[in-house]
Tab-separated table of C-alpha atoms and ligand atoms in Angstrom:
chain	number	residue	atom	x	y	z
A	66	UNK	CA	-15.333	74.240	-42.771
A	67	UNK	CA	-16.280	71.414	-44.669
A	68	UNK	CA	-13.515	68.928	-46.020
A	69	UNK	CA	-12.902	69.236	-49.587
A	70	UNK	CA	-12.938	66.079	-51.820
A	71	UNK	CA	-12.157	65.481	-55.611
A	72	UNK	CA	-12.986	62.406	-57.680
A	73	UNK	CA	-9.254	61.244	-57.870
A	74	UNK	CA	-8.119	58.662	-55.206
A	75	UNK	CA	-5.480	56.631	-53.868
A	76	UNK	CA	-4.671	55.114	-57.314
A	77	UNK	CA	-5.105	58.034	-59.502
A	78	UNK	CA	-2.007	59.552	-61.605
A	79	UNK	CA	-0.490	63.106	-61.811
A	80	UNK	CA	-1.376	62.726	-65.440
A	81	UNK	CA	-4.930	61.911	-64.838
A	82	UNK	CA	-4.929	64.825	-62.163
A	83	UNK	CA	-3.846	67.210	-64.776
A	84	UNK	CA	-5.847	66.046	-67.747
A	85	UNK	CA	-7.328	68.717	-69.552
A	86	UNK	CA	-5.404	71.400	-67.549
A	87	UNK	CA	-3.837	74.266	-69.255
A	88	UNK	CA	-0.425	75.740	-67.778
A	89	UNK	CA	0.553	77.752	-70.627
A	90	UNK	CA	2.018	80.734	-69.175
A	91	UNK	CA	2.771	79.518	-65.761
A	92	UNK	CA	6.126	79.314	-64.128
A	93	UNK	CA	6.736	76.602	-61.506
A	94	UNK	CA	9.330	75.257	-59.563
A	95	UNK	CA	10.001	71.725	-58.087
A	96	UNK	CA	12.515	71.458	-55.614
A	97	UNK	CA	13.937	68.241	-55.981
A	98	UNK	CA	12.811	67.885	-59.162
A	99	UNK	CA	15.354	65.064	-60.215
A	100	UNK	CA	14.355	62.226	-58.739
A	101	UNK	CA	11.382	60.295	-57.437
A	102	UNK	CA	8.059	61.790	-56.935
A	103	UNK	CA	9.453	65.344	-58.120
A	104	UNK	CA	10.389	64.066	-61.324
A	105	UNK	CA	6.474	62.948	-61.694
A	106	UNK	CA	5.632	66.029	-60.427
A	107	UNK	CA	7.733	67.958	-63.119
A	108	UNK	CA	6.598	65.981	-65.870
A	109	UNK	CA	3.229	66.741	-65.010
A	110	UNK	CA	3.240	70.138	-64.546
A	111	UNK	CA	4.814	70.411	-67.882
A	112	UNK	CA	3.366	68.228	-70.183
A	113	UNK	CA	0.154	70.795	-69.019
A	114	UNK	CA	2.268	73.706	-70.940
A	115	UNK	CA	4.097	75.068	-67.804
A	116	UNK	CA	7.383	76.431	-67.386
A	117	UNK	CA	8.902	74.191	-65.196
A	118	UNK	CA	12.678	74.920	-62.922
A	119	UNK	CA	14.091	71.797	-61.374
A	120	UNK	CA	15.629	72.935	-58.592
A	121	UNK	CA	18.206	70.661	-57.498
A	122	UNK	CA	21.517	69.903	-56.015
A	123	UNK	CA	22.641	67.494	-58.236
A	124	UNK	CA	23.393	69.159	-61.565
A	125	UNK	CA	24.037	65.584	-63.567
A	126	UNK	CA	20.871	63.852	-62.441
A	127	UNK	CA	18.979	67.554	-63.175
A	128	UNK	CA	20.558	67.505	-66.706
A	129	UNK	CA	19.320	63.760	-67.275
A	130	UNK	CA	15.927	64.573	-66.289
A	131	UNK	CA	15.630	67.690	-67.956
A	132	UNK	CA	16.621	66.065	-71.163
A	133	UNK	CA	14.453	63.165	-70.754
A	134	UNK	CA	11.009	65.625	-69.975
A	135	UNK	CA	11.909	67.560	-73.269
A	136	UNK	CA	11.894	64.487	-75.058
A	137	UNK	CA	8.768	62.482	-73.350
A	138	UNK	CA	6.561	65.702	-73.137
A	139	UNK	CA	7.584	67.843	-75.884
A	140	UNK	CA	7.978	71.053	-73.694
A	141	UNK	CA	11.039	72.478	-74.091
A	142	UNK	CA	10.519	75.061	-70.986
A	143	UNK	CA	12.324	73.111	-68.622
A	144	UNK	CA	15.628	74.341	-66.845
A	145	UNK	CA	17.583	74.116	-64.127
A	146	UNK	CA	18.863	75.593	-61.462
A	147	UNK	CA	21.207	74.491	-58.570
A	148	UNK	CA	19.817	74.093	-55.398
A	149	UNK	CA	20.870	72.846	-51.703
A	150	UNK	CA	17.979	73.669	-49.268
A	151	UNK	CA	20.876	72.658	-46.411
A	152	UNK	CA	22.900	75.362	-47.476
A	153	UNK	CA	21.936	79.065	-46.815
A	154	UNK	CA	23.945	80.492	-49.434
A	155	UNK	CA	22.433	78.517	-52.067
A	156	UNK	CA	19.131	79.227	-50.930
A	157	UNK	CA	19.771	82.598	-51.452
A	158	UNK	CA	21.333	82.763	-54.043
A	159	UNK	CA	18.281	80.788	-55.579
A	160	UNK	CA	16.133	83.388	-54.526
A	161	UNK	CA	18.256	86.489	-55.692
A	162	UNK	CA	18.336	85.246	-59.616
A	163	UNK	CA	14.804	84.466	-59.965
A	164	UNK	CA	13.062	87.282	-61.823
A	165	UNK	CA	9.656	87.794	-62.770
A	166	UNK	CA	6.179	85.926	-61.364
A	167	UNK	CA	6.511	82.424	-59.792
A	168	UNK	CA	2.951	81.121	-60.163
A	169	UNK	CA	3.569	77.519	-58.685
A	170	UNK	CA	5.906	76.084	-56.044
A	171	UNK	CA	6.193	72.422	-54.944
A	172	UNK	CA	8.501	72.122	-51.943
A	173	UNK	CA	8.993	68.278	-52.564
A	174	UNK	CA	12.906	67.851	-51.819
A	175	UNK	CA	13.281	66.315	-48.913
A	176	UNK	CA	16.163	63.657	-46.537
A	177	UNK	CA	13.969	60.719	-44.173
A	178	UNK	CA	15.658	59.312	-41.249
A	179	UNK	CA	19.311	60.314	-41.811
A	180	UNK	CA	21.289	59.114	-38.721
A	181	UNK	CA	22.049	62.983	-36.800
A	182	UNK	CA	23.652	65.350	-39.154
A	183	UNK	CA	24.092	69.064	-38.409
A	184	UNK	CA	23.841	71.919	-40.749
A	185	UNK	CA	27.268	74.318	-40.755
A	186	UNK	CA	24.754	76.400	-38.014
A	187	UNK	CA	24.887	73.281	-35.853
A	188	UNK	CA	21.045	72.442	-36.918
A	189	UNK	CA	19.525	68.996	-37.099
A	190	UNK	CA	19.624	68.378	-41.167
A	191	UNK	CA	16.464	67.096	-41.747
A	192	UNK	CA	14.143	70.238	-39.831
A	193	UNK	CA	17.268	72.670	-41.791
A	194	UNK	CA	15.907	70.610	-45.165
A	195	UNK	CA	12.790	69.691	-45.285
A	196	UNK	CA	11.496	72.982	-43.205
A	197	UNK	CA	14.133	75.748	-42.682
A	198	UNK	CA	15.654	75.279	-45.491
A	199	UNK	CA	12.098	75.249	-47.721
A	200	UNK	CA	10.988	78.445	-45.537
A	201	UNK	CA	13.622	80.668	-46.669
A	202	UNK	CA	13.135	79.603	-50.480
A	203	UNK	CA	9.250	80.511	-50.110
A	204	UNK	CA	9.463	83.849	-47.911
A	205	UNK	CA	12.232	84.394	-50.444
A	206	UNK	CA	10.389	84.398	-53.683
A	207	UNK	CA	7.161	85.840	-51.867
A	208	UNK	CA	7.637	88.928	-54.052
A	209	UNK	CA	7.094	86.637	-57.301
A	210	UNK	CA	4.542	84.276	-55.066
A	211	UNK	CA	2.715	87.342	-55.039
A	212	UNK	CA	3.329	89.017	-58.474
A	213	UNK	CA	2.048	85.854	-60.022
A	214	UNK	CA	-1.852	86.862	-59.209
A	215	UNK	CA	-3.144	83.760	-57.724
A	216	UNK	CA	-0.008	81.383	-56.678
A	217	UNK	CA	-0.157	77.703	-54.990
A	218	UNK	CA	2.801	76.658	-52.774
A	219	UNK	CA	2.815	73.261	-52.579
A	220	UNK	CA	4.410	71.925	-49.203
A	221	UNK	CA	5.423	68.269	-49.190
A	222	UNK	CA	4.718	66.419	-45.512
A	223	UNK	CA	4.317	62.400	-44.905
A	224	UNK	CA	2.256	60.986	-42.522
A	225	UNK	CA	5.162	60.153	-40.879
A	226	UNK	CA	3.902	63.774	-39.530
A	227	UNK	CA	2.132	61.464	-37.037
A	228	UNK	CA	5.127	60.506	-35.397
A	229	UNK	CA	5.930	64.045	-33.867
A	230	UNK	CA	4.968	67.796	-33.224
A	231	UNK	CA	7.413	70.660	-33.384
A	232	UNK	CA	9.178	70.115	-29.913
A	233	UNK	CA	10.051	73.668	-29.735
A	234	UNK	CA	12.229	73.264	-26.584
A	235	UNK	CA	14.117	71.569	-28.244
A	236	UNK	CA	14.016	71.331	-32.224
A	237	UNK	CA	17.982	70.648	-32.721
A	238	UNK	CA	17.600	67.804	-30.679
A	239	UNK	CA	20.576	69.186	-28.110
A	240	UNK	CA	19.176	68.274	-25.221
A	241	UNK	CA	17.157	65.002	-26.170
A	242	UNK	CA	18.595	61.759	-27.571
A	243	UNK	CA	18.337	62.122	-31.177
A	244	UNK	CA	15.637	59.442	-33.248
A	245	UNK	CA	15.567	60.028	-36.805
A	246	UNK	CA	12.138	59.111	-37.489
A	247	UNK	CA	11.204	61.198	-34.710
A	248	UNK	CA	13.235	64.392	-36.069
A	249	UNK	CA	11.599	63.193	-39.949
A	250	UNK	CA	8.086	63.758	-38.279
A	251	UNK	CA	9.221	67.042	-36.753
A	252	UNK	CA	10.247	68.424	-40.172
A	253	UNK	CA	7.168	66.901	-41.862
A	254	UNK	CA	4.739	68.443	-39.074
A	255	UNK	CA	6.524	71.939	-39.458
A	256	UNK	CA	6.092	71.230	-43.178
A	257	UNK	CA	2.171	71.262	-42.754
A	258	UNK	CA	2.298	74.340	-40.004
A	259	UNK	CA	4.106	76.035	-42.732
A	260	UNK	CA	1.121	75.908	-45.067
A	261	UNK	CA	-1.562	76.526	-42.219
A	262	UNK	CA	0.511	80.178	-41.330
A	263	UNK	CA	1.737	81.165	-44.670
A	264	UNK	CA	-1.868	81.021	-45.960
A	265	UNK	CA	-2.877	83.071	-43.031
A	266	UNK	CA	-0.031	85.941	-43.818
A	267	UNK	CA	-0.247	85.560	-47.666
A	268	UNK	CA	-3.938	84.893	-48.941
A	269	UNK	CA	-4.370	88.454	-49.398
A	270	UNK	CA	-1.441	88.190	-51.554
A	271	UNK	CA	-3.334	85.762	-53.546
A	272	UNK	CA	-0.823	83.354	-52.275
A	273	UNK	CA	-2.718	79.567	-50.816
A	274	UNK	CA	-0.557	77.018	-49.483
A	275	UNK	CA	-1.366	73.418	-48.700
A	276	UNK	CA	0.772	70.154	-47.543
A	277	UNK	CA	0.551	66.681	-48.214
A	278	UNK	CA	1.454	63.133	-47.886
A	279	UNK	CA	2.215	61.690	-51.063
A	280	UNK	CA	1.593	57.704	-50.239
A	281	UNK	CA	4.561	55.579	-49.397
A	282	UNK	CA	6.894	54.851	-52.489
A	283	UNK	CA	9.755	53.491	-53.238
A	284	UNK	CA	12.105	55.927	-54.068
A	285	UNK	CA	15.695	57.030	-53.531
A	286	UNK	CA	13.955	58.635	-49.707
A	287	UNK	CA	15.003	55.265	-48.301
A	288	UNK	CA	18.339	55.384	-48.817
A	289	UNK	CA	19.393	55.534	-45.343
A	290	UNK	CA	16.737	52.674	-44.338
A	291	UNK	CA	17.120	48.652	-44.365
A	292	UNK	CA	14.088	47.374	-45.822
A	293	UNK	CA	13.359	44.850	-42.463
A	294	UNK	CA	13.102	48.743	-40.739
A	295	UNK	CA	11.291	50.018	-43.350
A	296	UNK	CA	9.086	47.264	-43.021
A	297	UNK	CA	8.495	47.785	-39.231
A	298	UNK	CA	8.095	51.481	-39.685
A	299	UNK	CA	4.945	50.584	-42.323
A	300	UNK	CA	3.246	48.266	-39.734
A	301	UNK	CA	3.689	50.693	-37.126
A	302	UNK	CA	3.390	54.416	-38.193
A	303	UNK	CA	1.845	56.670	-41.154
A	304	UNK	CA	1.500	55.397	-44.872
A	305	UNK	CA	-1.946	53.967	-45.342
A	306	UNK	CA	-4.217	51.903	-43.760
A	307	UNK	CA	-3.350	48.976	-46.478
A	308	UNK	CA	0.218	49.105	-46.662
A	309	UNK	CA	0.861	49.142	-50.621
A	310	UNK	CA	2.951	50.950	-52.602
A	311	UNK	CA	2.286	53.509	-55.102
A	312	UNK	CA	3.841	54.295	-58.517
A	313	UNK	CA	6.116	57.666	-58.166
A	314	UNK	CA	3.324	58.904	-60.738
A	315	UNK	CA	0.628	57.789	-58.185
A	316	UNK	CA	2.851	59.546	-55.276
A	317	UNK	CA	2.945	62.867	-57.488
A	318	UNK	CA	-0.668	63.048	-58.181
A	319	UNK	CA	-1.572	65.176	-54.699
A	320	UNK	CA	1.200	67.228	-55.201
A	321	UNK	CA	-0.274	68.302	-58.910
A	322	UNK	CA	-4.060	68.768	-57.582
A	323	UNK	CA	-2.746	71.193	-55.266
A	324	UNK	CA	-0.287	72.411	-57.644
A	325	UNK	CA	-2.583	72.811	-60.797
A	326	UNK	CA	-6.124	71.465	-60.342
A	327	UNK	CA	-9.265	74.167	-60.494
A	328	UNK	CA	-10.792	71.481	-58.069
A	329	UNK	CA	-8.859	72.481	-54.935
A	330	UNK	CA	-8.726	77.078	-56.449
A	331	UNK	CA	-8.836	79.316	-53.207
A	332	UNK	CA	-8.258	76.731	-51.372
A	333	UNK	CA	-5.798	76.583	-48.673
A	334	UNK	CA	-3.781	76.134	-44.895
A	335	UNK	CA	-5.035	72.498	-45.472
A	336	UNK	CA	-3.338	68.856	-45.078
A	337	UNK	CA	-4.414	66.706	-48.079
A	338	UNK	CA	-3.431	62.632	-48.849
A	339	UNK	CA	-4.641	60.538	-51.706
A	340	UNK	CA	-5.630	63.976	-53.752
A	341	UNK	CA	-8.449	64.580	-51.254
A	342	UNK	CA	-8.418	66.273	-47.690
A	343	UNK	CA	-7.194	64.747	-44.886
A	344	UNK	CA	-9.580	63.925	-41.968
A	345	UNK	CA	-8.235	64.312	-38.490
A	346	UNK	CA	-6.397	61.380	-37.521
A	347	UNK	CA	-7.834	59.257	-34.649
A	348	UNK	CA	-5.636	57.815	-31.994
A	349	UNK	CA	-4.193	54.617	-33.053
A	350	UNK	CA	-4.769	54.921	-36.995
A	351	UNK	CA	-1.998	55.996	-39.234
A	352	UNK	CA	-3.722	57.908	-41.531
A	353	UNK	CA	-5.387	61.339	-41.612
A	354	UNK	CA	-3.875	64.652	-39.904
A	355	UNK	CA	-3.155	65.344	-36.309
A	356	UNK	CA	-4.080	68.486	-34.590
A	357	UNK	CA	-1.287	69.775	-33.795
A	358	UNK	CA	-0.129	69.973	-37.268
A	359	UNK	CA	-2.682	72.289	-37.975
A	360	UNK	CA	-2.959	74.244	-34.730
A	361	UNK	CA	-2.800	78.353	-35.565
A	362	UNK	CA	-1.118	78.967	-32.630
A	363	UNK	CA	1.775	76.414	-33.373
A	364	UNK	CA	2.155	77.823	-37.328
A	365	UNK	CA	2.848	81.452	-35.862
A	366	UNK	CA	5.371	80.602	-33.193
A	367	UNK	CA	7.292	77.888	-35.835
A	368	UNK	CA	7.113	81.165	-38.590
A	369	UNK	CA	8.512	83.521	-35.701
A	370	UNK	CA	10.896	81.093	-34.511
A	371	UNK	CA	11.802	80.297	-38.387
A	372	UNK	CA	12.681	83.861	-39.112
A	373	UNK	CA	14.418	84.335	-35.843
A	374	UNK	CA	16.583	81.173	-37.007
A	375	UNK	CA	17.439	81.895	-40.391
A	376	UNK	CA	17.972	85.852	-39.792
B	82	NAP	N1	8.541	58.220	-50.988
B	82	NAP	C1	7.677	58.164	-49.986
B	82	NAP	O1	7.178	57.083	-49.615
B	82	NAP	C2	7.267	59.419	-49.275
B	82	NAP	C3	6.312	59.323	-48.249
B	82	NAP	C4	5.942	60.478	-47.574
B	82	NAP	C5	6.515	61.693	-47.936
B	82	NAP	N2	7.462	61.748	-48.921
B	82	NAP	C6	8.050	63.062	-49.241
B	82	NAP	O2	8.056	63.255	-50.631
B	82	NAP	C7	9.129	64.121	-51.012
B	82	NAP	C8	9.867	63.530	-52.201
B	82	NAP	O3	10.448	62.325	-51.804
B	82	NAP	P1	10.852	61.155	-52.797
B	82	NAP	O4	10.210	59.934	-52.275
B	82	NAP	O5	10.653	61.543	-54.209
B	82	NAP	O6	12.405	61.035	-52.439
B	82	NAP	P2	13.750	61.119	-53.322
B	82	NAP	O7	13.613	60.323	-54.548
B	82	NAP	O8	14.846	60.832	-52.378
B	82	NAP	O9	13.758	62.652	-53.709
B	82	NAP	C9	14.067	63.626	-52.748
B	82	NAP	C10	14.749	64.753	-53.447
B	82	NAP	O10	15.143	65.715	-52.458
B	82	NAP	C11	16.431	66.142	-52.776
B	82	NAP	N3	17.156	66.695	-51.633
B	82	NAP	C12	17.506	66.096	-50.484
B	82	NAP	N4	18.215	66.941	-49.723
B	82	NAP	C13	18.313	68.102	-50.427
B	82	NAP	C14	18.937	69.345	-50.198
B	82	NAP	N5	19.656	69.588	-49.091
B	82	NAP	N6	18.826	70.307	-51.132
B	82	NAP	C15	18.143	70.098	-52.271
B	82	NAP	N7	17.545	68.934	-52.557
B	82	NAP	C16	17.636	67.947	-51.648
B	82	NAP	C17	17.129	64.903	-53.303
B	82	NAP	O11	18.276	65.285	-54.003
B	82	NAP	P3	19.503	64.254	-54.228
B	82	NAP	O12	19.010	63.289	-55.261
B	82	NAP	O13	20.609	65.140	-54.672
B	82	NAP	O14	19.762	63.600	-52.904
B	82	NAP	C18	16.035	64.331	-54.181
B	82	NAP	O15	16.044	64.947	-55.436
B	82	NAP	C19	9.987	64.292	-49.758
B	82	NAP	O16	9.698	65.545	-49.177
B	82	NAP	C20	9.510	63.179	-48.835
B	82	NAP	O17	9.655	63.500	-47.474
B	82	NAP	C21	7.831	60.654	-49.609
């Protein structure tokens, strides 16, 4: 298979991405879609015509960024609806009141390096968010994945991927001492397994999923890391090869070309950073994909093993 690349780059813009792209008609959903990256993503996706659902957990900050896309875009197609990915309950009851085709869905919301939380099911928070939690909302509007005719899921990883595979002996970290950048990389890798498996099960569906790392930006993500560690992280793990910070509507561009570009249609079960295709990272760099991110084997037993968790 050979790697699929786009004329858009490190510095290009979700706006730029989407230039020219008609989403009139299409309904999408941005988890997290009140802050950071997902706001960029949002805007993007609807200043293209689309529908757009902010799902989030915060209904103030939804209600302010709502407002504020209406005004800057002109598309008054964007609601809201509450959200926590941590929370079963609210990820089904997500699921139960959507109605009708879901033609794009950006799983963007996500927690980095919180010091060890645990779900009310005694799960590590940031696998229950940033995977589990993102699983059940997917499989959960499969039905309207699948009704759209042709639907991208958009999973959002990091390449702080690099930093772990699914340690399925232990994924709740109950028998290991718990690292939160180690359990961060966990949930990201899961994140791209998640796109490699549900392509497999769902392209017949006309369903394609792909994952991503967005770039490293400064956003609210940080919030539970010092700059000095965030700092020492940079130098010594995933971002980019020239440490340097995007714009949040640099960081949203990937997201969108999976999301809405013709450039990447069909495509899918693929890792993707700086809008093109990740090649396979090479021991001691801190860029591209690692294998086991993308191993079929690993995507089936992390879907089995995500259904047998969140039965
Ligand atoms: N920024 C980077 O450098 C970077 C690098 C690699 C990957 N990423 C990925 O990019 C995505 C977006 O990150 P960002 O930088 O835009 O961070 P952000 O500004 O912190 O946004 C993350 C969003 O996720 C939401 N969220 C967290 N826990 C949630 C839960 N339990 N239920 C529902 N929503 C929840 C947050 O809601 P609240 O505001 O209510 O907390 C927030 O809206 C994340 O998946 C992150 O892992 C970011």
């Amino acid at each position: 298979m050979s790697r699929i690349t786009t004329p858009f780059g490190a510095t290009s813009t979700a706006a730029e991405v989407v230039d020219g792209v008609d989403l009139t008609g299409r309904r999408a959903v941005v988890t997290g879609g009140a802050s950071g990256i997902g706001i960029e993503t949002a805007r993007a996706l609807a200043s293209a015509g689309a529908e757009v659902t902010l799902a989030v957990r915060d209904p103030a900050a939804g209600e302010r960024t709502a407002d504020d896309l209406i005004a800057a875009t002109g598309n008054k197609q964007i609601l809201l609806a509450p959200l926590d990915l941590a929370d079963r309950a609210s990820v089904e009851a997500f699921t139960a009141a959507w109605d009708g085709p879901l033609h794009i869905l950006v799983g963007n919301a996500g927690v980095m390096a919180a010091p060890l939380t645990r779900t009310a099911e005694g799960w590590e928070l940031q696998f229950a968010t940033n995977h589990l939690g993102h699983f059940r909302l997917a499989t959960g509007l499969h039905g309207a994945l699948a009704a759209a005719g042709g639907a991208r899921v958009v999973s959002v990883s990091s390449a702080a991927h690099l930093r772990s595979p699914v340690v399925f002996d232990d994924i709740m970290f109950q028998n290991r001492a718990y690292d939160p950048w180690t359990a961060y990389g966990q949930s990201k890798t899961a994140n791209v397994l998640f796109a490699v498996e549900a392509t497999r099960r769902w392209a017949g569906h006309g369903i394609r999923v792909n994952a991503l790392h967005p770039g490293g930006i400064r956003t609210n993500l940080q919030r539970h890391v010092t700059d000095e560690e965030l700092e020492r992280m940079r130098r010594t793990s995933g971002g980019s090869a020239t440490p340097r910070w995007k714009t949040p509507e640099q960081g949203a561009a990937t997201s969108v070309l999976l999301a809405a570009s013709p450039l990447v249609e069909g495509v899918g079960g693929r890792y993707f950073e700086d809008c093109n295709e990740a090649a396979p990272n090479r021991p001691g760099e801190r860029t591209g994909v690692a294998a086991y991110a993308l191993d079929p084997d690993a995507a089936r037993r992390l879907w089995r093993e995500s259904l047998r968790l969140t039965a």
